[in-house]
Tab-separated table of C-alpha atoms in Angstrom:
chain	number	residue	atom	x	y	z
V	515	HIS	CA	-14.621	-44.639	-80.773
V	516	TYR	CA	-17.704	-46.794	-80.444
V	517	THR	CA	-21.151	-45.643	-81.127
V	518	TYR	CA	-24.074	-47.882	-79.779
V	519	MET	CA	-27.320	-47.476	-81.373
V	520	SER	CA	-30.167	-49.784	-80.065
V	521	TYR	CA	-32.885	-51.255	-82.066
V	522	SER	CA	-36.608	-50.897	-80.907
V	523	SER	CA	-38.139	-54.425	-80.874
V	524	PHE	CA	-41.502	-55.054	-82.411
V	525	SER	CA	-43.688	-58.084	-82.424
V	526	SER	CA	-46.237	-59.399	-85.215
V	527	SER	CA	-49.660	-60.912	-83.905
V	528	SER	CA	-50.413	-62.540	-87.297
V	529	SER	CA	-50.022	-66.392	-87.974
V	530	GLY	CA	-46.867	-66.446	-86.143
V	531	ALA	CA	-45.515	-64.467	-83.022
V	532	PHE	CA	-42.553	-62.527	-84.561
V	533	SER	CA	-40.437	-60.461	-82.521
V	534	LEU	CA	-37.175	-58.238	-83.138
V	535	SER	CA	-34.942	-58.369	-80.178
V	536	GLY	CA	-33.024	-55.158	-79.269
V	537	GLY	CA	-29.735	-55.493	-80.601
V	538	ARG	CA	-26.462	-53.164	-80.766
V	539	GLN	CA	-24.542	-51.750	-83.470
V	540	LEU	CA	-20.915	-51.011	-82.901
V	541	VAL	CA	-19.717	-48.347	-85.204
V	542	GLY	CA	-15.996	-48.243	-86.096
V	543	GLY	CA	-14.953	-51.849	-86.077
V	544	GLY	CA	-17.995	-53.434	-84.182
V	545	MET	CA	-20.620	-55.876	-85.134
V	546	THR	CA	-24.257	-55.369	-86.098
V	547	ARG	CA	-26.758	-57.880	-85.249
V	548	ILE	CA	-30.448	-58.206	-85.989
V	549	SER	CA	-32.034	-61.358	-84.890
V	550	THR	CA	-35.666	-62.567	-85.058
V	551	ALA	CA	-37.173	-65.303	-83.069
V	552	GLY	CA	-40.663	-66.940	-83.643
V	553	THR	CA	-42.740	-69.778	-82.129
V	554	PHE	CA	-43.563	-71.222	-85.251
V	555	LYS	CA	-42.342	-74.206	-87.002
V	556	ASN	CA	-40.477	-72.625	-90.049
V	557	ARG	CA	-36.995	-71.072	-90.145
V	558	THR	CA	-36.562	-67.639	-88.375
V	559	PRO	CA	-34.631	-65.159	-90.257
V	560	SER	CA	-31.612	-63.282	-88.769
V	561	VAL	CA	-29.465	-60.616	-90.227
V	562	TYR	CA	-25.884	-60.172	-89.464
V	563	GLY	CA	-24.228	-56.946	-90.560
V	564	GLY	CA	-20.602	-56.073	-90.455
V	565	ALA	CA	-19.168	-52.728	-89.519
V	566	GLY	CA	-19.772	-50.343	-92.191
V	567	GLY	CA	-22.267	-52.679	-93.966
V	568	PHE	CA	-19.525	-55.242	-95.250
V	569	GLY	CA	-20.115	-58.966	-94.808
V	570	THR	CA	-23.829	-58.793	-94.214
V	571	ARG	CA	-25.711	-61.931	-94.283
V	572	ILE	CA	-29.200	-63.162	-93.591
V	573	SER	CA	-29.471	-66.630	-91.942
V	574	GLN	CA	-32.490	-68.621	-90.903
V	575	SER	CA	-32.823	-71.194	-88.227
V	576	THR	CA	-35.537	-73.724	-87.714
V	577	MET	CA	-37.400	-73.974	-84.501
V	578	LEU	CA	-40.123	-76.393	-83.680
V	579	SER	CA	-43.317	-75.108	-82.327
V	580	GLY	CA	-45.834	-76.882	-79.845
V	581	LEU	CA	-48.479	-74.407	-80.077
V	582	GLY	CA	-50.258	-75.594	-83.439
V	583	SER	CA	-49.875	-75.461	-87.100
V	584	TYR	CA	-50.232	-72.218	-89.224
V	585	ASP	CA	-50.490	-71.634	-92.855
V	586	ASP	CA	-47.335	-71.491	-94.774
V	587	THR	CA	-48.463	-68.685	-97.168
V	588	SER	CA	-49.210	-66.488	-94.459
V	589	VAL	CA	-45.917	-67.106	-92.778
V	590	ILE	CA	-44.110	-66.608	-95.879
V	591	THR	CA	-45.872	-63.131	-96.697
V	592	ASN	CA	-45.121	-61.929	-93.110
V	593	GLU	CA	-41.540	-63.015	-93.433
V	594	LYS	CA	-41.221	-61.064	-96.687
V	595	VAL	CA	-42.644	-57.896	-95.244
V	596	THR	CA	-40.607	-58.250	-92.159
V	597	MET	CA	-37.514	-58.779	-94.221
V	598	GLN	CA	-38.378	-55.860	-96.280
V	599	ASN	CA	-38.701	-53.632	-93.291
V	600	LEU	CA	-35.623	-54.878	-91.778
V	601	ASN	CA	-33.571	-54.325	-94.877
V	602	ASP	CA	-35.018	-50.728	-95.267
V	603	ARG	CA	-33.977	-50.144	-91.677
V	604	LEU	CA	-30.666	-51.838	-92.057
V	605	ALA	CA	-30.032	-49.594	-95.052
V	606	SER	CA	-30.734	-46.535	-93.277
V	607	TYR	CA	-28.581	-47.706	-90.180
V	608	LEU	CA	-25.814	-48.425	-92.615
V	609	GLU	CA	-25.931	-44.991	-94.254
V	610	LYS	CA	-25.829	-43.521	-90.465
V	611	VAL	CA	-23.019	-45.817	-89.793
V	612	ARG	CA	-21.000	-44.532	-93.110
V	613	SER	CA	-21.760	-40.934	-92.277
V	614	LEU	CA	-20.663	-41.526	-88.526
V	615	GLU	CA	-17.577	-43.182	-89.901
V	616	SER	CA	-16.800	-40.454	-92.255
V	617	ALA	CA	-17.270	-37.788	-89.596
V	618	ASN	CA	-15.147	-40.055	-87.424
V	619	ARG	CA	-12.258	-40.161	-89.950
V	620	LYS	CA	-12.415	-36.384	-90.314
V	621	LEU	CA	-12.230	-35.915	-86.454
V	622	GLU	CA	-9.378	-38.277	-86.348
V	623	LEU	CA	-7.433	-36.487	-89.201
V	624	GLN	CA	-8.169	-33.067	-87.297
V	625	ILE	CA	-6.836	-34.577	-84.117
V	626	ARG	CA	-3.762	-35.960	-85.667
V	627	GLU	CA	-3.090	-32.786	-87.572
V	628	PHE	CA	-3.363	-30.782	-84.289
V	629	TYR	CA	-0.880	-33.306	-82.406
V	630	GLU	CA	1.504	-33.108	-85.278
V	631	ARG	CA	1.384	-29.327	-85.276
V	632	ARG	CA	2.013	-29.402	-81.575
V	633	ALA	CA	4.546	-32.113	-81.552
V	634	PRO	CA	8.018	-31.540	-82.581
V	635	THR	CA	8.830	-32.144	-86.313
V	636	ALA	CA	10.729	-35.237	-87.287
V	637	SER	CA	14.348	-34.109	-87.945
V	638	ARG	CA	17.632	-35.635	-88.377
V	639	ASP	CA	19.490	-37.883	-85.875
V	640	TYR	CA	21.528	-35.415	-83.604
V	641	SER	CA	22.278	-38.146	-80.937
V	642	ALA	CA	25.961	-37.773	-81.554
V	643	TYR	CA	25.675	-33.771	-81.142
V	644	PHE	CA	23.691	-34.469	-77.982
V	645	ALA	CA	26.463	-36.656	-76.717
V	646	THR	CA	29.290	-34.156	-77.396
V	647	ILE	CA	26.827	-31.347	-75.924
V	648	SER	CA	26.311	-33.571	-72.874
V	649	ASP	CA	29.972	-34.307	-72.635
V	650	LEU	CA	30.812	-30.585	-72.820
V	651	GLN	CA	28.288	-29.693	-70.379
V	652	ALA	CA	29.784	-32.218	-68.054
V	653	LYS	CA	33.077	-30.567	-68.567
V	654	VAL	CA	32.236	-26.998	-68.250
V	655	PRO	CA	30.675	-26.991	-64.836
V	656	LEU	CA	33.480	-29.151	-63.631
V	657	THR	CA	36.097	-26.396	-64.630
V	658	LEU	CA	33.848	-23.546	-63.596
V	659	CYS	CA	33.368	-25.257	-60.246
V	660	LEU	CA	37.155	-25.582	-59.991
V	661	GLU	CA	37.592	-21.997	-60.794
V	662	ASN	CA	34.920	-20.839	-58.489
V	663	GLN	CA	36.486	-22.910	-55.770
V	664	GLY	CA	39.892	-21.427	-56.413
V	665	VAL	CA	38.350	-17.934	-56.554
V	666	LEU	CA	36.662	-18.837	-53.212
V	667	LEU	CA	39.743	-19.962	-51.598
V	668	GLN	CA	41.645	-17.142	-52.741
V	669	MET	CA	38.951	-14.898	-51.101
V	670	ASP	CA	39.036	-16.654	-47.952
V	671	ASN	CA	42.795	-16.550	-47.675
V	672	ALA	CA	42.880	-12.828	-48.362
V	673	GLN	CA	40.041	-12.464	-45.956
V	674	LEU	CA	42.205	-14.571	-43.300
V	675	ALA	CA	45.236	-12.505	-44.075
V	676	ALA	CA	43.336	-9.220	-43.694
V	677	ASP	CA	41.920	-10.503	-40.289
V	678	ASP	CA	45.410	-11.575	-39.230
V	679	PHE	CA	46.916	-8.130	-40.133
V	680	LYS	CA	43.938	-6.629	-38.486
V	681	MET	CA	44.691	-8.613	-35.338
V	682	LYS	CA	48.220	-7.850	-35.485
V	683	TYR	CA	47.584	-4.375	-35.604
V	684	GLN	CA	45.350	-4.254	-32.739
V	685	MET	CA	47.696	-6.207	-30.744
V	686	GLU	CA	50.737	-3.777	-31.875
V	687	MET	CA	48.321	-0.948	-30.859
V	688	THR	CA	47.505	-2.295	-27.434
V	689	MET	CA	51.111	-3.112	-26.880
V	690	ARG	CA	52.103	0.293	-27.869
V	691	THR	CA	49.463	1.756	-25.476
V	692	THR	CA	50.695	-0.397	-22.557
V	693	VAL	CA	54.541	0.416	-23.263
V	694	GLU	CA	53.511	4.255	-23.534
V	695	ALA	CA	51.773	3.755	-20.085
V	696	ASP	CA	55.014	2.022	-18.678
V	697	VAL	CA	57.056	4.645	-20.226
V	698	LEU	CA	55.074	7.301	-18.643
V	699	ARG	CA	55.168	5.442	-15.236
V	700	LEU	CA	58.934	4.946	-15.719
V	701	ARG	CA	59.435	8.568	-16.601
V	702	GLY	CA	57.582	9.348	-13.141
V	703	VAL	CA	60.175	6.928	-11.484
V	704	ARG	CA	63.070	8.576	-13.155
V	705	ASP	CA	61.825	12.026	-12.125
V	706	SER	CA	61.459	10.812	-8.555
V	707	LEU	CA	65.128	9.393	-8.642
V	708	THR	CA	66.371	12.739	-10.319
V	709	LEU	CA	64.582	14.503	-7.231
V	710	ASN	CA	66.505	12.113	-4.851
V	711	ILE	CA	69.827	12.632	-6.541
V	712	SER	CA	69.192	16.385	-6.302
V	713	ASP	CA	68.537	15.992	-2.628
V	714	LEU	CA	71.517	13.786	-1.962
V	715	GLU	CA	73.661	16.637	-3.918
V	716	LEU	CA	72.211	19.084	-1.684
V	717	GLN	CA	73.244	16.962	1.256
V	718	ILE	CA	76.596	16.589	-0.148
V	719	GLU	CA	77.026	20.316	-0.767
V	720	SER	CA	76.038	20.902	2.899
V	721	LEU	CA	78.363	18.334	4.242
V	722	LYS	CA	81.305	19.856	2.183
V	723	GLU	CA	80.039	23.277	3.691
V	724	GLU	CA	80.280	21.797	7.330
V	725	LEU	CA	83.729	20.279	6.499
V	726	VAL	CA	85.135	23.599	5.231
V	727	TYR	CA	83.508	25.242	8.510
V	728	MET	CA	84.993	22.297	10.642
V	729	LYS	CA	88.556	23.022	8.953
V	730	SER	CA	88.433	26.554	9.628
V	731	THR	CA	87.302	26.066	13.266
V	732	HIS	CA	90.189	23.454	13.482
V	733	LYS	CA	92.770	25.762	12.286
V	734	GLU	CA	91.546	28.442	14.610
V	735	GLU	CA	91.832	25.925	17.539
V	736	MET	CA	95.088	24.769	16.492
V	737	SER	CA	96.363	28.328	16.355
V	738	GLN	CA	95.028	28.831	19.907
V	739	VAL	CA	96.725	25.735	21.122
V	740	ARG	CA	99.950	26.894	19.783
V	741	VAL	CA	99.676	30.189	21.203
V	742	GLN	CA	98.862	28.529	24.653
V	743	GLN	CA	101.952	26.131	24.135
V	744	SER	CA	104.054	29.214	23.349
V	745	GLY	CA	102.922	30.624	26.678
V	746	ALA	CA	104.634	27.407	28.366
V	747	VAL	CA	101.137	26.046	29.232
V	748	ASN	CA	101.118	22.441	28.740
V	749	VAL	CA	97.627	21.151	27.927
V	750	ASP	CA	96.898	17.435	27.251
V	751	VAL	CA	93.777	16.842	25.412
V	752	ASP	CA	92.545	13.403	24.582
V	753	SER	CA	90.396	13.742	21.555
V	754	ALA	CA	89.110	11.099	19.166
V	755	GLU	CA	90.799	10.513	15.801
V	756	SER	CA	89.762	12.915	12.981
V	757	VAL	CA	87.551	11.500	10.426
V	758	ASP	CA	88.486	11.695	6.749
V	759	LEU	CA	85.196	13.183	5.167
V	760	THR	CA	86.200	12.842	1.785
V	761	LYS	CA	86.293	9.090	2.377
V	762	VAL	CA	82.919	9.146	4.116
V	763	LEU	CA	81.315	11.116	1.307
V	764	GLN	CA	82.905	8.577	-1.218
V	765	GLU	CA	81.650	5.630	0.520
V	766	VAL	CA	78.229	7.394	0.666
V	767	ARG	CA	78.340	8.160	-3.107
V	768	GLU	CA	79.306	4.478	-3.866
V	769	GLN	CA	76.612	3.166	-1.593
V	770	TYR	CA	73.755	5.339	-3.428
V	771	GLU	CA	75.312	4.514	-6.847
V	772	ALA	CA	75.052	0.804	-5.942
V	773	VAL	CA	71.449	1.412	-4.792
V	774	VAL	CA	70.528	3.174	-8.026
V	775	VAL	CA	72.143	0.401	-10.155
V	776	LYS	CA	70.312	-2.251	-8.076
V	777	ASN	CA	66.920	-0.386	-8.408
V	778	LYS	CA	67.552	-0.009	-12.322
V	779	LEU	CA	68.167	-3.836	-12.627
V	780	GLU	CA	65.203	-4.606	-10.636
V	781	LEU	CA	63.010	-2.193	-12.674
V	782	ASP	CA	64.321	-3.532	-15.884
V	783	LYS	CA	63.607	-7.129	-14.717
V	784	TRP	CA	60.096	-5.969	-13.406
V	785	PHE	CA	59.298	-4.292	-16.659
V	786	GLN	CA	60.403	-7.487	-18.884
V	787	SER	CA	58.203	-9.679	-16.581
V	788	LYS	CA	55.439	-7.146	-16.832
V	789	VAL	CA	55.514	-6.721	-20.493
V	790	ARG	CA	55.436	-10.580	-20.965
V	791	TRP	CA	52.555	-10.938	-18.742
V	792	GLU	CA	50.767	-8.064	-19.971
V	793	SER	CA	51.144	-9.497	-23.538
V	794	LEU	CA	49.715	-12.790	-22.569
V	795	ASN	CA	46.906	-11.250	-20.870
V	796	ILE	CA	46.535	-8.881	-23.892
V	797	TYR	CA	46.393	-12.174	-26.185
V	798	LYS	CA	43.924	-13.741	-24.059
V	799	SER	CA	41.681	-10.647	-23.475
V	800	ASP	CA	42.188	-9.822	-27.434
V	801	ILE	CA	40.994	-13.388	-28.209
V	802	THR	CA	37.954	-12.968	-25.939
V	803	SER	CA	37.267	-9.429	-27.168
V	804	TRP	CA	37.586	-10.662	-30.907
V	805	THR	CA	35.042	-13.404	-30.222
V	806	VAL	CA	32.594	-11.223	-28.752
V	807	GLU	CA	33.373	-8.752	-31.514
V	808	VAL	CA	32.684	-11.284	-34.072
V	809	LYS	CA	29.360	-12.097	-32.339
V	810	THR	CA	28.443	-8.417	-32.098
V	811	SER	CA	29.568	-8.030	-35.650
V	812	HIS	CA	27.191	-10.909	-36.747
V	813	SER	CA	24.366	-9.689	-34.569
V	814	GLU	CA	25.071	-6.016	-36.137
V	815	LEU	CA	25.141	-7.736	-39.676
V	816	SER	CA	21.773	-9.166	-39.060
V	817	GLU	CA	20.369	-6.106	-37.698
V	818	LEU	CA	21.764	-4.175	-40.517
V	819	LYS	CA	20.204	-6.885	-42.864
V	820	ARG	CA	16.755	-6.186	-41.362
V	821	THR	CA	17.335	-2.598	-41.504
V	822	TYR	CA	18.106	-2.845	-44.964
V	823	GLN	CA	15.073	-4.717	-45.729
V	824	SER	CA	12.936	-2.265	-43.812
V	825	LEU	CA	14.661	0.534	-45.789
V	826	GLU	CA	14.073	-1.140	-49.084
V	827	ILE	CA	10.382	-1.503	-48.081
V	828	ASN	CA	10.385	2.102	-47.236
V	829	ARG	CA	12.182	3.104	-50.478
V	830	GLN	CA	9.495	1.100	-52.395
V	831	SER	CA	6.846	2.598	-50.617
V	832	LEU	CA	8.351	6.140	-51.213
V	833	GLN	CA	8.717	5.112	-54.860
V	834	CYS	CA	5.238	4.316	-54.861
V	835	LEU	CA	4.102	7.423	-53.128
V	836	GLN	CA	6.294	9.516	-55.727
V	837	GLN	CA	4.634	7.704	-58.416
V	838	ASN	CA	1.176	8.527	-56.828
V	839	LEU	CA	2.263	12.161	-56.541
V	840	GLU	CA	3.413	12.259	-60.173
V	841	GLU	CA	-0.151	11.069	-61.159
V	842	VAL	CA	-1.744	13.402	-58.778
V	843	LYS	CA	0.397	16.338	-60.296
V	844	SER	CA	-0.461	15.259	-63.939
V	845	ARG	CA	-3.844	14.889	-63.018
V	846	TYR	CA	-4.342	18.406	-61.269
V	847	GLY	CA	-1.757	19.908	-63.718
V	848	SER	CA	-4.552	21.592	-65.676
V	849	GLN	CA	-6.529	22.729	-62.595
V	850	LEU	CA	-3.288	24.316	-61.213
V	851	SER	CA	-2.720	26.072	-64.542
V	852	GLN	CA	-6.235	27.459	-64.519
V	853	LEU	CA	-5.754	28.442	-60.782
V	854	GLN	CA	-2.484	30.076	-61.896
V	855	ILE	CA	-4.204	32.189	-64.584
V	856	THR	CA	-6.985	33.151	-61.941
V	857	ILE	CA	-4.144	34.112	-59.410
V	858	ASN	CA	-2.368	36.365	-62.091
V	859	MET	CA	-5.627	37.814	-63.300
V	860	LEU	CA	-6.342	38.539	-59.539
V	861	GLU	CA	-2.776	39.789	-58.988
V	862	VAL	CA	-3.269	42.439	-61.866
V	863	GLU	CA	-6.695	43.543	-60.402
V	864	LEU	CA	-4.919	43.874	-57.054
V	865	GLN	CA	-2.172	45.999	-58.582
V	866	GLN	CA	-4.834	48.159	-60.526
V	867	LEU	CA	-6.615	48.487	-56.976
V	868	ILE	CA	-3.403	49.466	-55.323
V	869	ALA	CA	-2.698	52.069	-58.129
V	870	SER	CA	-6.106	53.380	-57.730
V	871	ILE	CA	-5.790	53.524	-53.947
V	872	GLU	CA	-2.641	55.435	-54.220
V	873	GLN	CA	-4.043	57.619	-56.627
V	874	GLN	CA	-7.023	58.348	-54.337
V	875	GLN	CA	-4.628	58.797	-51.374
V	876	ALA	CA	-2.606	61.357	-53.423
V	877	ASP	CA	-5.845	63.297	-54.513
V	878	TYR	CA	-7.040	63.176	-50.601
V	879	LYS	CA	-3.667	64.534	-49.425
V	880	LEU	CA	-4.093	67.239	-52.039
V	881	LEU	CA	-7.659	68.036	-51.161
V	882	LEU	CA	-6.477	68.085	-47.448
V	883	ASP	CA	-3.718	70.583	-48.257
V	884	ILE	CA	-6.144	72.836	-50.245
V	885	LYS	CA	-8.616	72.557	-47.143
V	886	MET	CA	-5.720	73.610	-44.781
V	887	ARG	CA	-4.885	76.380	-46.854
V	888	LEU	CA	-8.594	77.580	-47.193
V	889	GLU	CA	-8.756	77.436	-43.496
V	890	LEU	CA	-5.714	79.257	-43.085
V	891	GLU	CA	-6.895	81.940	-45.371
V	892	ILE	CA	-10.401	81.828	-43.679
V	893	ALA	CA	-8.491	82.387	-40.365
V	894	GLU	CA	-6.482	85.322	-41.813
V	895	TYR	CA	-9.651	86.917	-43.288
V	896	ARG	CA	-11.395	86.712	-39.864
V	897	ARG	CA	-8.222	88.195	-38.192
V	898	LEU	CA	-8.138	90.876	-40.586
V	899	LEU	CA	-12.028	91.449	-40.134
V	900	GLU	CA	-11.780	91.678	-36.418
V	901	GLY	CA	-8.815	93.770	-36.656
V	902	GLU	CA	-10.639	96.350	-38.868
V	903	HIS	CA	-13.670	95.955	-36.266
V	904	VAL	CA	-11.260	96.823	-33.435
V	905	GLU	CA	-9.933	99.873	-35.231
V	906	LYS	CA	-13.492	101.160	-36.107
V	907	LYS	CA	-14.564	100.540	-32.452
V	908	GLY	CA	-11.348	102.497	-31.125
V	909	LYS	CA	-12.134	105.419	-33.383
V	910	LEU	CA	-15.722	105.667	-32.333
V	911	CYS	CA	-14.817	105.560	-28.501
V	912	GLY	CA	-12.334	108.280	-29.200
V	913	SER	CA	-14.804	110.512	-30.828
V	914	LEU	CA	-17.235	109.884	-27.845
V	915	LYS	CA	-14.661	110.524	-25.369
V	916	SER	CA	-13.755	113.843	-27.034
V	917	VAL	CA	-17.598	114.800	-27.024
V	918	ARG	CA	-17.891	113.831	-23.255
V	919	SER	CA	-14.870	115.760	-22.457
V	920	SER	CA	-16.418	118.766	-24.052
V	921	SER	CA	-19.620	118.225	-22.006
V	922	GLY	CA	-17.826	117.329	-18.838
V	923	ASP	CA	-18.914	113.642	-18.924
V	924	HIS	CA	-16.175	111.398	-19.059
V	925	GLU	CA	-17.955	108.123	-19.681
V	926	CYS	CA	-17.430	105.983	-22.510
V	927	PHE	CA	-20.259	103.716	-23.852
V	928	ASN	CA	-19.407	100.256	-24.959
V	929	PHE	CA	-20.969	99.140	-28.223
V	930	ASN	CA	-21.442	95.571	-28.790
V	931	GLN	CA	-21.684	94.292	-32.458
């Protein structure tokens, strides 16, 4: 660190023109130079100061002047004053330099201590241990990588085996469905063949019945012919040779059995070829369907990932909402408790009001009952009073009638109350 301090120049207008040029002081390893220059004949003093005030010297240089001669005593006096002033200023500057150097040393010490605290402390030589650690670190990832690769290969093999078994299972299922369909179709063919066989058996039965009928008719005709021949009648009949029906039926049966065997062989061949062709088609269709399913599964997986992310975002938002709800509940819990207390008080007052209303209703019913009884009693009293009045009125009318009958006047006066 270097601190530059400039010196102000000054001049003396006495017998010689004396000037102090602006110099620089380098603190902490620099050089202090104070030089003077004059236009007079004698030597010009100059002061050189080292860093910290060490190696300071004052030198004089001679310089010829062309401006005239001056008095030596005045020049010497001025030089002494100037040198004294310069020495005083130099001492003050050197004191400042020492103080600044001490401050710099303190700062450097503090900086060094700070970096020493931050820097790791010097320890023993662990290079051998570090080499061993690096070797172990180089070996451990290799073994781990090999183990991981082995595990990944096992997982891939297991996945491939599972996929292979799945494909085989699906192929077997498709073959099973196709075989079941073929079996159902062949069952229909078998049913149709059984129907044909039953029809042929019915035809054979009908032919047997016809054969029996023809035999019976033949016997009757032969008997008639014999009777006619016994009557000496010779009749020559040219008839075709008789046909052996059993032989014909046997030939027909053999032909149908040969047709059945032929149809069976053809059906077996067709079934085998159909199964092979269907299996090839199934393999091709399964491969295409599997590729399509793989693509669809990849798309579904990506869609599920997106849905999972959206659901995760929704879950986080719901969790935030739940936290906010809990905060609101905790915030308004006291208010809710106060409101609950108020509600309980109002419920108590409501129950009291209901009880008082029921009491007033009971009193009202009681008073209404009393009123009805009083009205009944008043009506009874009125009826009784009206009955007494009628009786009195009847008695009065009877007495008047008796008076009128005695006087010959049969009028009866009505008295109104």
